[in-house]
């Protein structure tokens, strides 16, 4: 049996705004779209799908108190983009455009540098560059 992860679906409140964000900052082309409800963006070997949060998703039962806390966007997913261009310049361009971004960081023993940021709905993304 062969298994491959081919698509990641992120539930969002404003499909058009989040689509515009990822197109503006990561140049992801549209593969398919239902206006204001669903869009699939090409993101290398995986597709990033943005799905409007519908009533059935909004009405899921609350998490038990024993569950770990959820981030502001209600997601525990982090989208990671790899670039080949200058990472510091990429980060500065996002920061200058008003995107909330963290500092550049590197961990000992890993052959890449990275920074984290948040899209307009608070979903966390990371941009990394291999050495």
PDB file of C-alpha atoms in Angstrom:
ATOM      1  CA  UNK A   1       0.000   0.000   0.000  1.00  0.00           C
ATOM      2  CA  UNK A   2       1.259   3.445  -0.908  1.00  0.00           C
ATOM      3  CA  UNK A   3       0.093   6.443   1.107  1.00  0.00           C
ATOM      4  CA  UNK A   4       0.756  10.115   0.402  1.00  0.00           C
ATOM      5  CA  UNK A   5      -0.459  13.269   2.097  1.00  0.00           C
ATOM      6  CA  UNK A   6      -1.720  15.352  -0.833  1.00  0.00           C
ATOM      7  CA  UNK A   7      -3.906  18.073   0.682  1.00  0.00           C
ATOM      8  CA  UNK A   8      -4.205  19.977   3.942  1.00  0.00           C
ATOM      9  CA  UNK A   9      -7.569  21.632   4.643  1.00  0.00           C
ATOM     10  CA  UNK A  10      -7.615  24.697   6.897  1.00  0.00           C
ATOM     11  CA  UNK A  11     -11.026  25.905   8.085  1.00  0.00           C
ATOM     12  CA  UNK A  12     -11.274  29.703   7.857  1.00  0.00           C
ATOM     13  CA  UNK A  13     -13.893  32.406   8.433  1.00  0.00           C
ATOM     14  CA  UNK A  14     -13.038  34.478   5.334  1.00  0.00           C
ATOM     15  CA  UNK A  15     -11.894  32.349   2.391  1.00  0.00           C
ATOM     16  CA  UNK A  16     -11.260  35.325   0.083  1.00  0.00           C
ATOM     17  CA  UNK A  17      -9.103  37.189   2.613  1.00  0.00           C
ATOM     18  CA  UNK A  18      -6.990  34.167   3.529  1.00  0.00           C
ATOM     19  CA  UNK A  19      -6.621  33.197  -0.147  1.00  0.00           C
ATOM     20  CA  UNK A  20      -5.428  36.739  -0.923  1.00  0.00           C
ATOM     21  CA  UNK A  21      -2.941  36.566   1.968  1.00  0.00           C
ATOM     22  CA  UNK A  22      -1.300  33.304   0.839  1.00  0.00           C
ATOM     23  CA  UNK A  23      -1.258  34.416  -2.791  1.00  0.00           C
ATOM     24  CA  UNK A  24       0.290  37.798  -1.928  1.00  0.00           C
ATOM     25  CA  UNK A  25       2.930  36.465   0.448  1.00  0.00           C
ATOM     26  CA  UNK A  26       3.711  33.019  -0.992  1.00  0.00           C
ATOM     27  CA  UNK A  27       2.584  33.234  -4.659  1.00  0.00           C
ATOM     28  CA  UNK A  28       0.402  30.111  -4.426  1.00  0.00           C
ATOM     29  CA  UNK A  29      -1.668  29.606  -7.597  1.00  0.00           C
ATOM     30  CA  UNK A  30      -5.351  28.605  -7.466  1.00  0.00           C
ATOM     31  CA  UNK A  31      -6.158  25.051  -8.585  1.00  0.00           C
ATOM     32  CA  UNK A  32      -9.900  25.074  -7.903  1.00  0.00           C
ATOM     33  CA  UNK A  33     -12.374  27.433  -6.312  1.00  0.00           C
ATOM     34  CA  UNK A  34     -15.963  27.916  -5.208  1.00  0.00           C
ATOM     35  CA  UNK A  35     -16.182  31.646  -4.480  1.00  0.00           C
ATOM     36  CA  UNK A  36     -16.172  32.505  -0.769  1.00  0.00           C
ATOM     37  CA  UNK A  37     -16.534  28.833   0.247  1.00  0.00           C
ATOM     38  CA  UNK A  38     -13.574  26.776  -0.940  1.00  0.00           C
ATOM     39  CA  UNK A  39     -10.238  27.268  -2.653  1.00  0.00           C
ATOM     40  CA  UNK A  40      -7.335  24.924  -3.335  1.00  0.00           C
ATOM     41  CA  UNK A  41      -3.878  26.455  -3.714  1.00  0.00           C
ATOM     42  CA  UNK A  42      -0.844  24.677  -5.174  1.00  0.00           C
ATOM     43  CA  UNK A  43       1.878  24.595  -2.510  1.00  0.00           C
ATOM     44  CA  UNK A  44       4.635  22.415  -3.924  1.00  0.00           C
ATOM     45  CA  UNK A  45       3.929  18.707  -3.544  1.00  0.00           C
ATOM     46  CA  UNK A  46       0.906  19.323  -1.348  1.00  0.00           C
ATOM     47  CA  UNK A  47      -2.266  21.331  -1.866  1.00  0.00           C
ATOM     48  CA  UNK A  48      -3.440  23.892   0.668  1.00  0.00           C
ATOM     49  CA  UNK A  49      -7.239  23.982   0.776  1.00  0.00           C
ATOM     50  CA  UNK A  50      -9.127  26.785   2.505  1.00  0.00           C
ATOM     51  CA  UNK A  51     -12.632  25.769   3.552  1.00  0.00           C
ATOM     52  CA  UNK A  52     -15.293  28.114   4.928  1.00  0.00           C
ATOM     53  CA  UNK A  53     -16.146  27.222   8.515  1.00  0.00           C
ATOM     54  CA  UNK A  54     -19.731  26.017   8.211  1.00  0.00           C
ATOM     55  CA  UNK A  55     -22.457  25.650  10.828  1.00  0.00           C
ATOM     56  CA  UNK A  56     -21.728  21.954  11.394  1.00  0.00           C
ATOM     57  CA  UNK A  57     -18.086  22.760  12.176  1.00  0.00           C
ATOM     58  CA  UNK A  58     -19.021  25.714  14.410  1.00  0.00           C
ATOM     59  CA  UNK A  59     -21.386  23.519  16.442  1.00  0.00           C
ATOM     60  CA  UNK A  60     -18.888  20.799  17.344  1.00  0.00           C
ATOM     61  CA  UNK A  61     -19.029  19.957  21.045  1.00  0.00           C
ATOM     62  CA  UNK A  62     -16.672  21.923  23.273  1.00  0.00           C
ATOM     63  CA  UNK A  63     -13.374  20.291  24.111  1.00  0.00           C
ATOM     64  CA  UNK A  64     -13.126  18.575  27.472  1.00  0.00           C
ATOM     65  CA  UNK A  65     -11.250  20.547  30.129  1.00  0.00           C
ATOM     66  CA  UNK A  66      -8.508  17.918  29.969  1.00  0.00           C
ATOM     67  CA  UNK A  67      -7.676  18.835  26.340  1.00  0.00           C
ATOM     68  CA  UNK A  68      -4.614  21.024  25.821  1.00  0.00           C
ATOM     69  CA  UNK A  69      -5.334  24.719  25.246  1.00  0.00           C
ATOM     70  CA  UNK A  70      -5.952  25.737  21.635  1.00  0.00           C
ATOM     71  CA  UNK A  71      -4.303  28.698  19.932  1.00  0.00           C
ATOM     72  CA  UNK A  72      -6.307  31.851  19.155  1.00  0.00           C
ATOM     73  CA  UNK A  73      -7.330  30.596  15.712  1.00  0.00           C
ATOM     74  CA  UNK A  74      -8.599  27.322  17.189  1.00  0.00           C
ATOM     75  CA  UNK A  75      -6.047  25.322  15.228  1.00  0.00           C
ATOM     76  CA  UNK A  76      -3.003  23.359  16.271  1.00  0.00           C
ATOM     77  CA  UNK A  77      -1.672  23.271  12.706  1.00  0.00           C
ATOM     78  CA  UNK A  78       1.405  25.161  11.511  1.00  0.00           C
ATOM     79  CA  UNK A  79       1.947  25.593   7.774  1.00  0.00           C
ATOM     80  CA  UNK A  80       5.657  25.409   6.892  1.00  0.00           C
ATOM     81  CA  UNK A  81       6.954  26.970   3.679  1.00  0.00           C
ATOM     82  CA  UNK A  82      10.504  26.395   2.407  1.00  0.00           C
ATOM     83  CA  UNK A  83      12.114  29.149   0.342  1.00  0.00           C
ATOM     84  CA  UNK A  84      15.421  29.418  -1.502  1.00  0.00           C
ATOM     85  CA  UNK A  85      15.666  33.225  -1.428  1.00  0.00           C
ATOM     86  CA  UNK A  86      17.101  35.359   1.397  1.00  0.00           C
ATOM     87  CA  UNK A  87      15.141  34.529   4.563  1.00  0.00           C
ATOM     88  CA  UNK A  88      15.847  37.809   6.379  1.00  0.00           C
ATOM     89  CA  UNK A  89      14.671  39.822   3.367  1.00  0.00           C
ATOM     90  CA  UNK A  90      11.543  37.649   3.047  1.00  0.00           C
ATOM     91  CA  UNK A  91      10.747  38.187   6.735  1.00  0.00           C
ATOM     92  CA  UNK A  92      11.298  41.950   6.471  1.00  0.00           C
ATOM     93  CA  UNK A  93       8.976  42.182   3.443  1.00  0.00           C
ATOM     94  CA  UNK A  94       6.199  40.418   5.408  1.00  0.00           C
ATOM     95  CA  UNK A  95       6.829  42.601   8.491  1.00  0.00           C
ATOM     96  CA  UNK A  96       6.752  45.786   6.382  1.00  0.00           C
ATOM     97  CA  UNK A  97       3.420  44.644   4.919  1.00  0.00           C
ATOM     98  CA  UNK A  98       1.959  44.413   8.437  1.00  0.00           C
ATOM     99  CA  UNK A  99       2.148  40.634   8.817  1.00  0.00           C
ATOM    100  CA  UNK A 100       2.878  39.641  12.437  1.00  0.00           C
ATOM    101  CA  UNK A 101       6.214  37.798  12.295  1.00  0.00           C
ATOM    102  CA  UNK A 102       8.665  36.570  14.914  1.00  0.00           C
ATOM    103  CA  UNK A 103      12.417  36.840  14.969  1.00  0.00           C
ATOM    104  CA  UNK A 104      14.707  34.698  12.849  1.00  0.00           C
ATOM    105  CA  UNK A 105      15.763  31.621  14.784  1.00  0.00           C
ATOM    106  CA  UNK A 106      18.007  28.621  14.425  1.00  0.00           C
ATOM    107  CA  UNK A 107      18.371  25.530  16.588  1.00  0.00           C
ATOM    108  CA  UNK A 108      21.759  23.907  17.122  1.00  0.00           C
ATOM    109  CA  UNK A 109      22.211  20.805  15.012  1.00  0.00           C
ATOM    110  CA  UNK A 110      19.588  21.732  12.404  1.00  0.00           C
ATOM    111  CA  UNK A 111      20.626  22.837   8.910  1.00  0.00           C
ATOM    112  CA  UNK A 112      18.065  25.597   8.487  1.00  0.00           C
ATOM    113  CA  UNK A 113      16.956  28.975   9.776  1.00  0.00           C
ATOM    114  CA  UNK A 114      13.305  29.971  10.196  1.00  0.00           C
ATOM    115  CA  UNK A 115      10.739  32.488  11.400  1.00  0.00           C
ATOM    116  CA  UNK A 116       7.090  32.155  12.394  1.00  0.00           C
ATOM    117  CA  UNK A 117       4.171  34.396  11.525  1.00  0.00           C
ATOM    118  CA  UNK A 118       0.374  34.552  11.616  1.00  0.00           C
ATOM    119  CA  UNK A 119      -2.143  34.991   8.824  1.00  0.00           C
ATOM    120  CA  UNK A 120      -5.112  37.408   9.201  1.00  0.00           C
ATOM    121  CA  UNK A 121      -7.151  34.772  11.098  1.00  0.00           C
ATOM    122  CA  UNK A 122      -4.310  33.880  13.470  1.00  0.00           C
ATOM    123  CA  UNK A 123      -3.233  30.628  11.818  1.00  0.00           C
ATOM    124  CA  UNK A 124       0.479  30.084  12.427  1.00  0.00           C
ATOM    125  CA  UNK A 125       2.887  29.645   9.537  1.00  0.00           C
ATOM    126  CA  UNK A 126       6.634  29.168   9.412  1.00  0.00           C
ATOM    127  CA  UNK A 127       9.084  30.062   6.678  1.00  0.00           C
ATOM    128  CA  UNK A 128      12.360  28.156   6.560  1.00  0.00           C
ATOM    129  CA  UNK A 129      15.494  28.198   4.434  1.00  0.00           C
ATOM    130  CA  UNK A 130      17.924  25.310   4.282  1.00  0.00           C
ATOM    131  CA  UNK A 131      21.615  26.143   4.649  1.00  0.00           C
TER     132      UNK A 131
END
